[in-house]
Amino acid sequence: MDNIIQIKGLKKSYNENLVFESISLNVNRNSIFWIKGVNGSGKSTLMKIVASQIEDYEGDIFYENNNIRNIGNEIHNQIFYLPSSSALYQGLTAFENVKFFSSIFKSKDYNFRNKLIKDFQVDNYINKRVDELSDGIKKRVSLLISFLIQPEILLLDEPYSFLDTKSVENLNQIINEYISNGGTLLVSDNSFFVERLNPDSFFEL
């Protein structure tokens, strides 16, 4: 496997509070990379930096041998970060959210969209407003959108929160399909569900 992400000497502080320093690691293409660590260790911050959502840091991150500092906004089509909390628009229906994010990321594979709606078992909720949905359904819709975009690298922050056992099984199956189709996954979650994915490598903060 070749490296799709290379991190060299990464350091991040907020004001004078050090979050982490001297992080150097490689993420192989078409693999599952597990970021481990206790709450507050900087897992989410690390993922946001990789996804170019945080630009104030020391060190270098390379995507396809290109420093992400030198890549424009198109990087967000290739590296997508899904936070642990829902980022859906509450006043829209679930389906309106799906269509909105599909248009932003230029996803026009409608057959794939319909497949994911069934895979995540949100058929009966897709036309309901988000503010009427449970946390578990909101999470499934958010995950659906992240896979629909089909980024080359997908970063999932605590993806198993609010999911029941069946939803966890469905998610892991979808992740395996994503990897089989050439995707690369960075996942941050302290639950044992990640172990069922048999991650290829991990880094602990």
XYZ file of N, CA, C and O in Angstrom:
820
model
N 0.840 -1.204 0.000
C 0.000 0.000 0.000
C 0.876 1.256 0.000
O 1.919 1.287 0.646
N 0.431 2.299 -0.720
C 1.150 3.561 -0.686
C 0.435 4.525 0.239
O -0.735 4.356 0.572
N 1.149 5.553 0.668
C 0.589 6.513 1.607
C -0.274 7.531 0.868
O 0.178 8.145 -0.105
N -1.498 7.724 1.348
C -2.353 8.758 0.779
C -2.308 10.016 1.638
O -2.500 11.130 1.146
N -2.021 9.828 2.946
C -1.846 10.944 3.880
C -0.523 10.768 4.618
O -0.225 9.680 5.111
N 0.256 11.842 4.668
C 1.488 11.861 5.462
C 1.439 13.066 6.395
O 1.214 14.192 5.941
N 1.620 12.828 7.676
C 1.632 13.900 8.678
C 3.040 13.972 9.271
O 3.590 12.962 9.706
N 3.608 15.180 9.263
C 4.987 15.357 9.713
C 5.080 16.487 10.732
O 4.781 17.641 10.428
N 5.477 16.132 11.963
C 5.739 17.104 13.011
C 4.569 18.003 13.341
O 4.739 19.217 13.560
N 3.370 17.440 13.427
C 2.170 18.245 13.654
C 2.081 18.696 15.112
O 2.243 17.913 16.035
N 1.789 19.980 15.273
C 1.625 20.555 16.610
C 0.451 21.514 16.577
O 0.284 22.286 15.629
N -0.395 21.450 17.625
C -1.542 22.346 17.702
C -1.726 22.852 19.127
O -1.703 22.074 20.094
N -1.911 24.171 19.242
C -2.195 24.795 20.527
C -3.362 25.744 20.371
O -3.589 26.294 19.286
N -4.127 25.912 21.444
C -5.145 26.945 21.522
C -4.689 27.949 22.559
O -4.597 27.621 23.748
N -4.365 29.161 22.094
C -3.717 30.154 22.955
C -2.423 29.533 23.489
O -1.559 29.171 22.723
N -2.307 29.339 24.774
C -1.085 28.734 25.318
C -1.306 27.290 25.753
O -0.434 26.673 26.364
N -2.458 26.739 25.429
C -2.774 25.373 25.825
C -2.406 24.404 24.703
O -2.992 24.428 23.621
N -1.430 23.564 24.970
C -0.966 22.597 23.985
C -1.951 21.443 23.879
O -2.320 20.825 24.877
N -2.399 21.151 22.664
C -3.305 20.022 22.429
C -2.484 18.771 22.149
O -2.685 17.719 22.748
N -1.534 18.868 21.218
C -0.601 17.773 20.929
C 0.591 18.344 20.166
O 0.553 19.474 19.663
N 1.654 17.574 20.106
C 2.838 17.997 19.368
C 3.601 16.775 18.857
O 3.408 15.652 19.327
N 4.426 17.042 17.867
C 5.327 16.035 17.299
C 4.592 14.798 16.780
O 5.074 13.673 16.921
N 3.428 15.004 16.177
C 2.703 13.881 15.586
C 3.195 13.658 14.158
O 3.159 14.572 13.330
N 3.670 12.469 13.903
C 4.084 12.077 12.557
C 3.515 10.686 12.290
O 3.744 9.765 13.077
N 2.775 10.553 11.213
C 2.192 9.252 10.887
C 1.829 9.203 9.408
O 1.746 10.234 8.733
N 1.637 7.989 8.925
C 1.236 7.766 7.543
C -0.063 6.976 7.510
O -0.266 6.066 8.313
N -0.941 7.338 6.587
C -2.185 6.609 6.378
C -2.133 5.981 4.992
O -1.952 6.682 3.990
N -2.270 4.668 4.942
C -2.212 3.965 3.667
C -3.505 4.126 2.877
O -4.597 4.154 3.443
N -3.347 4.196 1.590
C -4.503 4.258 0.699
C -5.344 2.985 0.832
O -4.826 1.893 1.046
N -6.676 3.147 0.720
C -7.580 1.999 0.720
C -7.449 1.169 1.993
O -7.327 -0.047 1.967
N -7.467 1.878 3.141
C -7.312 1.206 4.432
C -8.225 1.848 5.466
O -8.829 2.898 5.225
N -8.324 1.207 6.621
C -9.048 1.763 7.770
C -8.030 2.132 8.835
O -7.286 1.272 9.329
N -7.975 3.419 9.173
C -7.012 3.931 10.148
C -7.786 4.398 11.374
O -8.682 5.238 11.271
N -7.436 3.855 12.519
C -8.167 4.120 13.761
C -7.396 5.113 14.619
O -6.237 4.869 14.978
N -8.025 6.228 14.966
C -7.448 7.213 15.879
C -8.043 6.983 17.258
O -9.248 7.141 17.457
N -7.192 6.595 18.205
C -7.645 6.247 19.544
C -7.218 7.329 20.538
O -6.287 8.090 20.287
N -7.883 7.352 21.687
C -7.491 8.293 22.724
C -8.655 8.652 23.623
O -9.814 8.541 23.236
N -8.337 9.097 24.824
C -9.370 9.479 25.783
C -10.013 10.788 25.331
O -9.478 11.515 24.478
N -11.175 11.079 25.903
C -11.847 12.344 25.589
C -10.950 13.522 25.948
O -10.336 13.552 27.021
N -10.869 14.485 25.033
C -10.038 15.658 25.272
C -8.599 15.507 24.827
O -7.800 16.435 25.006
N -8.260 14.364 24.245
C -6.859 14.138 23.838
C -6.519 14.805 22.513
O -5.346 14.877 22.137
N -7.525 15.281 21.778
C -7.263 15.991 20.527
C -7.626 15.217 19.280
O -7.235 15.606 18.169
N -8.400 14.146 19.429
C -8.756 13.320 18.260
C -9.541 14.131 17.223
O -9.229 14.092 16.033
N -10.566 14.841 17.687
C -11.379 15.623 16.753
C -10.559 16.741 16.116
O -10.694 17.025 14.920
N -9.709 17.365 16.907
C -8.855 18.430 16.377
C -7.940 17.901 15.283
O -7.781 18.527 14.222
N -7.363 16.734 15.499
C -6.497 16.124 14.491
C -7.260 15.862 13.201
O -6.778 16.164 12.096
N -8.461 15.327 13.318
C -9.243 15.019 12.128
C -9.652 16.297 11.386
O -9.643 16.340 10.145
N -9.995 17.336 12.126
C -10.373 18.597 11.486
C -9.192 19.225 10.761
O -9.360 19.846 9.699
N -8.002 19.067 11.302
C -6.814 19.589 10.624
C -6.580 18.836 9.321
O -6.315 19.446 8.275
N -6.693 17.512 9.365
C -6.508 16.705 8.145
C -7.523 17.100 7.086
O -7.223 17.128 5.887
N -8.745 17.446 7.520
C -9.814 17.813 6.592
C -9.777 19.290 6.211
O -10.686 19.776 5.538
N -8.737 20.008 6.623
C -8.571 21.432 6.310
C -9.671 22.304 6.907
O -9.966 23.379 6.382
N -10.266 21.861 8.009
C -11.245 22.688 8.706
C -10.571 23.552 9.768
O -11.163 24.522 10.239
N -9.365 23.182 10.150
C -8.524 23.994 11.024
C -7.220 24.233 10.270
O -6.570 23.285 9.825
N -6.859 25.501 10.104
C -5.676 25.828 9.308
C -4.542 26.400 10.145
O -3.437 26.601 9.637
N -4.813 26.665 11.424
C -3.801 27.252 12.306
C -3.093 26.132 13.071
O -3.570 25.683 14.117
N -1.977 25.662 12.549
C -1.200 24.591 13.177
C 0.232 24.645 12.680
O 0.547 25.323 11.687
N 1.090 23.940 13.379
C 2.487 23.815 12.959
C 2.716 22.409 12.425
O 2.096 21.453 12.879
N 3.645 22.298 11.466
C 3.910 21.008 10.853
C 3.310 20.949 9.454
O 2.810 21.955 8.927
N 3.346 19.778 8.871
C 2.872 19.626 7.498
C 2.024 18.374 7.345
O 2.291 17.344 7.975
N 1.012 18.493 6.472
C 0.177 17.354 6.112
C 0.151 17.270 4.589
O -0.122 18.263 3.908
N 0.448 16.097 4.075
C 0.484 15.893 2.635
C -0.617 14.920 2.218
O -0.782 13.863 2.818
N -1.352 15.334 1.195
C -2.363 14.480 0.576
C -1.922 14.230 -0.856
O -1.735 15.177 -1.619
N -1.721 12.964 -1.203
C -1.216 12.630 -2.535
C 0.076 13.401 -2.831
O 0.294 13.917 -3.928
N 0.928 13.502 -1.789
C 2.232 14.176 -1.887
C 2.133 15.686 -2.087
O 3.150 16.346 -2.371
N 0.945 16.259 -1.926
C 0.752 17.703 -2.013
C 0.411 18.251 -0.634
O -0.466 17.712 0.048
N 1.087 19.293 -0.225
C 0.800 19.910 1.067
C -0.608 20.476 1.037
O -0.959 21.239 0.130
N -1.445 20.105 2.010
C -2.841 20.534 1.971
C -2.980 22.049 2.119
O -4.026 22.604 1.772
N -1.931 22.727 2.601
C -1.981 24.185 2.679
C -2.052 24.801 1.279
O -2.515 25.934 1.121
N -1.551 24.059 0.294
C -1.461 24.596 -1.064
C -2.599 24.124 -1.965
O -2.601 24.406 -3.161
N -3.549 23.395 -1.380
C -4.687 22.903 -2.155
C -5.891 23.790 -1.860
O -6.143 24.166 -0.727
N -6.640 24.126 -2.891
C -7.794 25.008 -2.716
C -8.976 24.296 -2.101
O -8.872 23.203 -1.529
N -10.147 24.911 -2.242
C -11.369 24.379 -1.637
C -11.780 23.025 -2.202
O -12.583 22.316 -1.598
N -11.224 22.659 -3.371
C -11.586 21.372 -3.963
C -11.177 20.194 -3.086
O -11.658 19.080 -3.280
N -10.315 20.460 -2.103
C -9.894 19.371 -1.212
C -11.079 18.816 -0.431
O -11.098 17.643 -0.042
N -12.109 19.644 -0.210
C -13.259 19.196 0.570
C -14.096 18.156 -0.192
O -14.901 17.455 0.415
N -13.918 18.071 -1.490
C -14.576 17.021 -2.255
C -13.835 15.701 -2.149
O -14.393 14.640 -2.420
N -12.557 15.776 -1.768
C -11.726 14.583 -1.674
C -11.573 14.088 -0.245
O -11.435 12.887 -0.010
N -11.574 15.018 0.709
C -11.428 14.662 2.130
C -12.623 15.251 2.873
O -12.758 16.462 2.977
N -13.484 14.371 3.395
C -14.717 14.833 4.041
C -14.730 14.406 5.501
O -14.519 13.240 5.824
N -15.003 15.368 6.377
C -15.054 15.112 7.823
C -16.495 15.192 8.316
O -17.188 16.189 8.086
N -16.937 14.136 8.996
C -18.264 14.127 9.619
C -18.090 14.221 11.132
O -17.540 13.315 11.757
N -18.555 15.322 11.748
C -18.409 15.469 13.202
C -19.309 14.515 13.965
O -20.221 13.904 13.391
N -19.074 14.412 15.247
C -19.865 13.499 16.072
C -21.298 13.993 16.233
O -22.232 13.202 16.343
N -21.502 15.307 16.232
C -22.845 15.876 16.369
C -23.441 16.145 14.991
O -22.727 16.313 14.004
N -24.750 16.182 14.929
C -25.451 16.376 13.660
C -25.195 17.765 13.093
O -25.244 18.769 13.806
N -24.912 17.829 11.793
C -24.709 19.105 11.111
C -25.816 19.345 10.091
O -25.644 20.089 9.126
N -26.963 18.711 10.306
C -28.082 18.835 9.381
C -28.850 20.126 9.638
O -28.829 20.682 10.741
N -29.554 20.585 8.619
C -30.417 21.758 8.772
C -31.750 21.306 9.357
O -32.508 20.563 8.737
N -32.031 21.805 10.560
C -33.160 21.310 11.335
C -34.518 21.619 10.696
O -35.472 20.859 10.849
N -34.623 22.737 9.981
C -35.901 23.133 9.414
C -36.226 22.476 8.088
O -37.331 22.668 7.561
N -35.291 21.693 7.549
C -35.514 20.978 6.298
C -35.830 19.519 6.584
O -35.529 19.003 7.658
N -36.444 18.867 5.613
C -36.644 17.425 5.760
C -35.312 16.708 5.568
O -34.348 17.288 5.055
N -35.285 15.457 5.954
C -34.074 14.660 5.757
C -33.709 14.612 4.273
O -32.537 14.751 3.902
N -34.717 14.425 3.430
C -34.453 14.328 1.990
C -33.967 15.655 1.423
O -33.093 15.692 0.554
N -34.501 16.758 1.912
C -34.033 18.082 1.468
C -32.578 18.288 1.867
O -31.797 18.890 1.110
N -32.192 17.794 3.041
C -30.788 17.847 3.441
C -29.919 17.022 2.501
O -28.848 17.461 2.072
N -30.378 15.823 2.174
C -29.628 14.955 1.269
C -29.434 15.634 -0.080
O -28.331 15.657 -0.642
N -30.500 16.209 -0.624
C -30.412 16.876 -1.928
C -29.508 18.103 -1.862
O -28.744 18.371 -2.805
N -29.586 18.841 -0.751
C -28.773 20.050 -0.604
C -27.284 19.714 -0.620
O -26.506 20.298 -1.380
N -26.879 18.754 0.208
C -25.456 18.396 0.261
C -25.011 17.698 -1.023
O -23.857 17.832 -1.442
N -25.923 16.980 -1.668
C -25.596 16.356 -2.944
C -25.263 17.416 -3.988
O -24.337 17.252 -4.784
N -26.028 18.515 -3.969
C -25.787 19.580 -4.953
C -24.463 20.289 -4.683
O -23.729 20.627 -5.619
N -24.139 20.503 -3.402
C -22.884 21.169 -3.056
C -21.685 20.353 -3.535
O -20.718 20.884 -4.093
N -21.758 19.054 -3.304
C -20.632 18.185 -3.646
C -20.801 17.507 -5.007
O -20.058 16.595 -5.349
N -21.809 17.976 -5.757
C -22.011 17.527 -7.143
C -22.154 16.005 -7.249
O -21.565 15.363 -8.116
N -22.940 15.446 -6.348
C -23.219 14.012 -6.381
C -24.531 13.785 -7.129
O -25.594 14.215 -6.682
N -24.459 13.123 -8.288
C -25.643 12.916 -9.122
C -25.970 11.434 -9.323
O -26.722 11.082 -10.228
N -25.387 10.593 -8.485
C -25.655 9.156 -8.605
C -26.927 8.840 -7.821
O -26.889 8.469 -6.650
N -28.066 8.989 -8.473
C -29.350 8.844 -7.786
C -29.624 7.394 -7.384
O -30.286 7.144 -6.371
N -29.129 6.452 -8.167
C -29.294 5.046 -7.796
C -28.547 4.737 -6.506
O -29.058 4.015 -5.633
N -27.345 5.297 -6.391
C -26.552 5.102 -5.176
C -27.232 5.775 -3.994
O -27.257 5.234 -2.886
N -27.814 6.954 -4.241
C -28.539 7.654 -3.177
C -29.690 6.811 -2.663
O -29.859 6.654 -1.443
N -30.464 6.241 -3.560
C -31.601 5.413 -3.150
C -31.137 4.155 -2.424
O -31.796 3.687 -1.484
N -30.008 3.606 -2.860
C -29.443 2.428 -2.192
C -29.063 2.756 -0.748
O -29.367 1.990 0.176
N -28.425 3.910 -0.547
C -28.007 4.292 0.803
C -29.213 4.574 1.699
O -29.180 4.277 2.895
N -30.255 5.151 1.142
C -31.468 5.399 1.928
C -32.022 4.082 2.466
O -32.453 3.994 3.625
N -31.970 3.044 1.641
C -32.430 1.731 2.084
C -31.426 1.080 3.034
O -31.807 0.478 4.038
N -30.135 1.195 2.707
C -29.101 0.571 3.536
C -29.106 1.122 4.959
O -28.889 0.385 5.927
N -29.329 2.421 5.078
C -29.359 3.046 6.399
C -30.754 3.000 7.035
O -30.959 3.518 8.131
N -31.705 2.405 6.315
C -33.067 2.197 6.816
C -33.725 3.494 7.301
O -34.252 3.570 8.411
N -33.664 4.493 6.435
C -34.329 5.760 6.757
C -35.489 6.043 5.790
O -35.979 7.170 5.725
N -35.935 5.014 5.065
C -37.033 5.166 4.101
C -38.252 5.832 4.715
O -38.877 6.701 4.103
N -38.599 5.414 5.911
C -39.837 5.898 6.544
C -39.688 7.276 7.180
O -40.674 7.823 7.692
N -38.471 7.816 7.172
C -38.229 9.097 7.841
C -37.729 10.170 6.875
O -37.599 11.329 7.264
N -37.477 9.786 5.631
C -36.759 10.662 4.714
C -37.514 11.950 4.408
O -36.909 12.981 4.092
N -38.845 11.940 4.520
C -39.630 13.145 4.225
C -40.072 13.895 5.482
O -40.899 14.816 5.404
N -39.526 13.521 6.622
C -39.829 14.223 7.874
C -38.798 15.321 8.116
O -37.636 15.204 7.707
N -39.214 16.382 8.777
C -38.277 17.449 9.153
C -37.261 16.904 10.141
O -37.583 16.072 10.999
N -36.052 17.400 10.027
C -34.976 16.904 10.881
C -35.272 17.149 12.352
O -34.966 16.304 13.208
N -35.878 18.283 12.670
C -36.164 18.578 14.079
C -37.238 17.667 14.677
O -37.519 17.728 15.868
N -37.846 16.813 13.848
C -38.823 15.842 14.334
C -38.207 14.451 14.516
O -38.879 13.536 14.993
N -36.955 14.311 14.134
C -36.313 13.001 14.148
C -35.555 12.748 15.445
O -35.095 13.685 16.111
N -35.386 11.484 15.787
C -34.584 11.104 16.950
C -33.103 11.298 16.623
O -32.707 11.426 15.455
N -32.269 11.296 17.656
C -30.826 11.445 17.449
C -30.269 10.306 16.597
O -29.361 10.511 15.793
N -30.828 9.119 16.781
C -30.352 7.967 16.017
C -30.624 8.108 14.530
O -29.765 7.789 13.690
N -31.816 8.595 14.173
C -32.163 8.785 12.759
C -31.330 9.920 12.169
O -30.849 9.833 11.031
N -31.159 10.993 12.932
C -30.317 12.097 12.461
C -28.903 11.601 12.148
O -28.304 11.996 11.147
N -28.395 10.731 13.006
C -27.047 10.222 12.788
C -26.983 9.389 11.515
O -26.034 9.499 10.725
N -28.010 8.572 11.296
C -28.029 7.748 10.087
C -28.093 8.611 8.823
O -27.420 8.316 7.830
N -28.893 9.679 8.867
C -28.981 10.570 7.704
C -27.645 11.264 7.469
O -27.185 11.397 6.323
N -26.991 11.695 8.535
C -25.680 12.340 8.404
C -24.652 11.386 7.802
O -23.864 11.768 6.921
N -24.658 10.152 8.263
C -23.742 9.146 7.711
C -24.060 8.874 6.248
O -23.150 8.745 5.412
N -25.340 8.781 5.937
C -25.769 8.567 4.549
C -25.162 9.634 3.634
O -24.603 9.320 2.577
N -25.258 10.898 4.047
C -24.737 11.997 3.243
C -23.228 11.877 3.051
O -22.707 12.087 1.950
N -22.509 11.506 4.096
C -21.050 11.423 3.994
C -20.607 10.351 3.012
O -19.631 10.530 2.276
N -21.329 9.239 2.951
C -20.980 8.189 1.991
C -21.476 8.543 0.591
O -20.846 8.169 -0.400
N -22.583 9.264 0.501
C -23.129 9.654 -0.795
C -22.158 10.547 -1.555
O -22.045 10.470 -2.785
N -21.437 11.381 -0.823
C -20.469 12.292 -1.442
C -19.327 11.523 -2.110
O -18.719 11.995 -3.062
N -19.055 10.312 -1.612
C -18.012 9.442 -2.140
C -16.638 10.122 -2.181
O -15.982 10.171 -3.229
N -16.193 10.657 -1.037
C -14.854 11.252 -1.017
C -13.783 10.169 -1.091
O -14.051 9.006 -0.795
N -12.595 10.559 -1.466
C -11.505 9.589 -1.494
C -11.095 9.203 -0.076
O -10.723 8.063 0.188
N -11.175 10.178 0.839
C -10.863 9.940 2.248
C -12.049 10.410 3.085
O -12.492 11.550 2.962
N -12.536 9.545 3.945
C -13.677 9.864 4.805
C -13.222 9.801 6.255
O -12.625 8.816 6.692
N -13.491 10.872 6.994
C -13.138 10.948 8.406
C -14.422 10.941 9.227
O -15.240 11.866 9.123
N -14.612 9.911 10.023
C -15.812 9.767 10.836
C -15.462 9.913 12.314
O -14.671 9.139 12.856
N -16.074 10.911 12.957
C -15.814 11.207 14.370
C -16.956 10.629 15.204
O -18.100 11.089 15.105
N -16.660 9.617 15.999
C -17.644 8.922 16.833
C -18.886 8.524 16.022
O -20.021 8.894 16.362
N -18.703 7.756 14.961
C -19.830 7.404 14.090
C -20.856 6.488 14.732
O -21.997 6.413 14.258
N -20.494 5.798 15.826
C -21.417 4.821 16.415
C -22.325 5.416 17.486
O -23.221 4.719 17.982
N -22.105 6.678 17.831
C -22.965 7.294 18.844
C -24.397 7.378 18.338
O -24.656 7.689 17.168
N -25.346 7.056 19.206
C -26.791 7.081 18.947
C -27.282 5.945 18.048
O -28.475 5.894 17.725
N -26.414 5.027 17.640
C -26.844 3.944 16.762
C -27.200 2.698 17.559
O -26.507 2.344 18.520
N -28.276 2.023 17.145
C -28.628 0.750 17.764
C -27.812 -0.371 17.113
O -27.040 -0.142 16.176
N -27.980 -1.576 17.631
C -27.154 -2.704 17.172
C -27.290 -2.947 15.675
O -26.289 -3.149 14.973
N -28.506 -2.915 15.159
C -28.720 -3.158 13.730
C -28.079 -2.073 12.889
O -27.480 -2.349 11.839
N -28.187 -0.831 13.341
C -27.592 0.282 12.605
C -26.070 0.178 12.588
O -25.433 0.537 11.592
N -25.494 -0.304 13.683
C -24.043 -0.514 13.731
C -23.624 -1.544 12.689
O -22.635 -1.367 11.966
N -24.370 -2.638 12.614
C -24.074 -3.683 11.628
C -24.172 -3.128 10.208
O -23.304 -3.409 9.357
N -25.212 -2.345 9.963
C -25.384 -1.752 8.632
C -24.228 -0.815 8.298
O -23.707 -0.814 7.174
N -23.844 0.012 9.276
C -22.757 0.956 9.049
C -21.462 0.229 8.720
O -20.754 0.595 7.772
N -21.130 -0.806 9.483
C -19.887 -1.530 9.227
C -19.892 -2.201 7.857
O -18.862 -2.270 7.177
N -21.048 -2.673 7.439
C -21.144 -3.261 6.102
C -20.913 -2.197 5.026
O -20.205 -2.435 4.035
N -21.484 -1.018 5.219
C -21.318 0.076 4.261
C -19.867 0.541 4.240
O -19.318 0.857 3.178
N -19.228 0.590 5.411
C -17.813 0.959 5.472
C -16.976 -0.032 4.677
O -16.085 0.351 3.898
N -17.235 -1.318 4.851
C -16.469 -2.334 4.130
C -16.670 -2.216 2.621
O -15.724 -2.410 1.837
N -17.886 -1.873 2.192
C -18.139 -1.657 0.770
C -17.366 -0.439 0.271
O -16.805 -0.451 -0.836
N -17.325 0.602 1.092
C -16.590 1.823 0.749
C -15.100 1.517 0.565
O -14.482 1.977 -0.405
N -14.538 0.728 1.474
C -13.126 0.361 1.374
C -12.895 -0.525 0.148
O -11.915 -0.352 -0.589
N -13.807 -1.442 -0.103
C -13.682 -2.333 -1.262
C -13.699 -1.564 -2.573
O -13.102 -1.998 -3.566
N -14.363 -0.405 -2.571
C -14.451 0.417 -3.772
C -13.328 1.447 -3.860
O -13.392 2.360 -4.697
N -12.317 1.311 -3.003
C -11.136 2.161 -3.115
C -11.044 3.301 -2.136
O -10.116 4.116 -2.213
N -11.997 3.419 -1.197
C -11.971 4.516 -0.239
C -10.970 4.291 0.876
O -10.466 3.185 1.091
N -10.679 5.376 1.595
C -9.799 5.334 2.765
C -10.544 5.953 3.937
O -11.127 7.034 3.805
N -10.534 5.279 5.080
C -11.310 5.725 6.241
C -10.409 6.028 7.425
O -9.545 5.227 7.779
N -10.625 7.209 8.017
C -10.060 7.525 9.324
C -11.233 7.583 10.288
O -12.187 8.345 10.071
N -11.179 6.791 11.341
C -12.293 6.731 12.272
C -11.799 6.977 13.688
O -10.778 6.438 14.110
N -12.517 7.834 14.413
C -12.201 8.123 15.805
C -13.384 7.722 16.658
O -14.458 8.315 16.572
N -13.215 6.674 17.443
C -14.298 6.186 18.288
C -13.690 5.235 19.312
O -12.861 4.402 18.961
N -14.101 5.372 20.570
C -13.540 4.514 21.611
C -14.352 3.248 21.859
O -14.005 2.455 22.732
N -15.422 3.056 21.097
C -16.250 1.875 21.302
C -15.607 0.649 20.666
O -14.773 0.754 19.759
N -16.019 -0.517 21.124
C -15.453 -1.766 20.599
C -15.967 -2.072 19.193
O -15.464 -2.986 18.540
N -16.942 -1.299 18.718
C -17.475 -1.540 17.374
C -16.399 -1.350 16.304
O -16.458 -1.977 15.245
N -15.435 -0.460 16.564
C -14.374 -0.230 15.584
C -13.549 -1.490 15.386
O -13.098 -1.797 14.282
N -13.347 -2.242 16.476
C -12.539 -3.460 16.393
C -13.140 -4.462 15.421
O -12.413 -5.251 14.798
N -14.462 -4.445 15.265
C -15.115 -5.370 14.345
C -14.756 -5.071 12.889
O -14.937 -5.916 12.010
N -14.252 -3.867 12.637
C -13.847 -3.496 11.284
C -12.459 -4.040 10.939
O -12.042 -3.967 9.791
N -11.747 -4.543 11.969
C -10.371 -4.989 11.788
C -9.520 -3.896 11.148
O -9.031 -4.037 10.008
N -9.321 -2.772 11.864
C -8.544 -1.666 11.305
C -7.153 -2.121 10.849
O -6.530 -2.985 11.467
N -6.666 -1.509 9.791
C -5.353 -1.867 9.269
C -4.233 -1.300 10.131
O -3.146 -1.871 10.210
N -4.479 -0.151 10.760
C -3.476 0.481 11.622
C -4.169 1.471 12.541
O -5.357 1.779 12.347
N -3.446 1.954 13.534
C -4.049 2.919 14.465
C -2.971 3.837 15.011
O -1.774 3.574 14.920
N -3.444 4.958 15.578
C -2.571 5.893 16.263
C -3.296 6.322 17.529
O -4.491 6.628 17.493
N -2.570 6.332 18.635
C -3.193 6.678 19.917
C -2.637 7.996 20.429
O -1.426 8.172 20.541
N -3.552 8.915 20.731
C -3.175 10.214 21.285
C -3.118 10.159 22.805
O -3.819 9.361 23.416
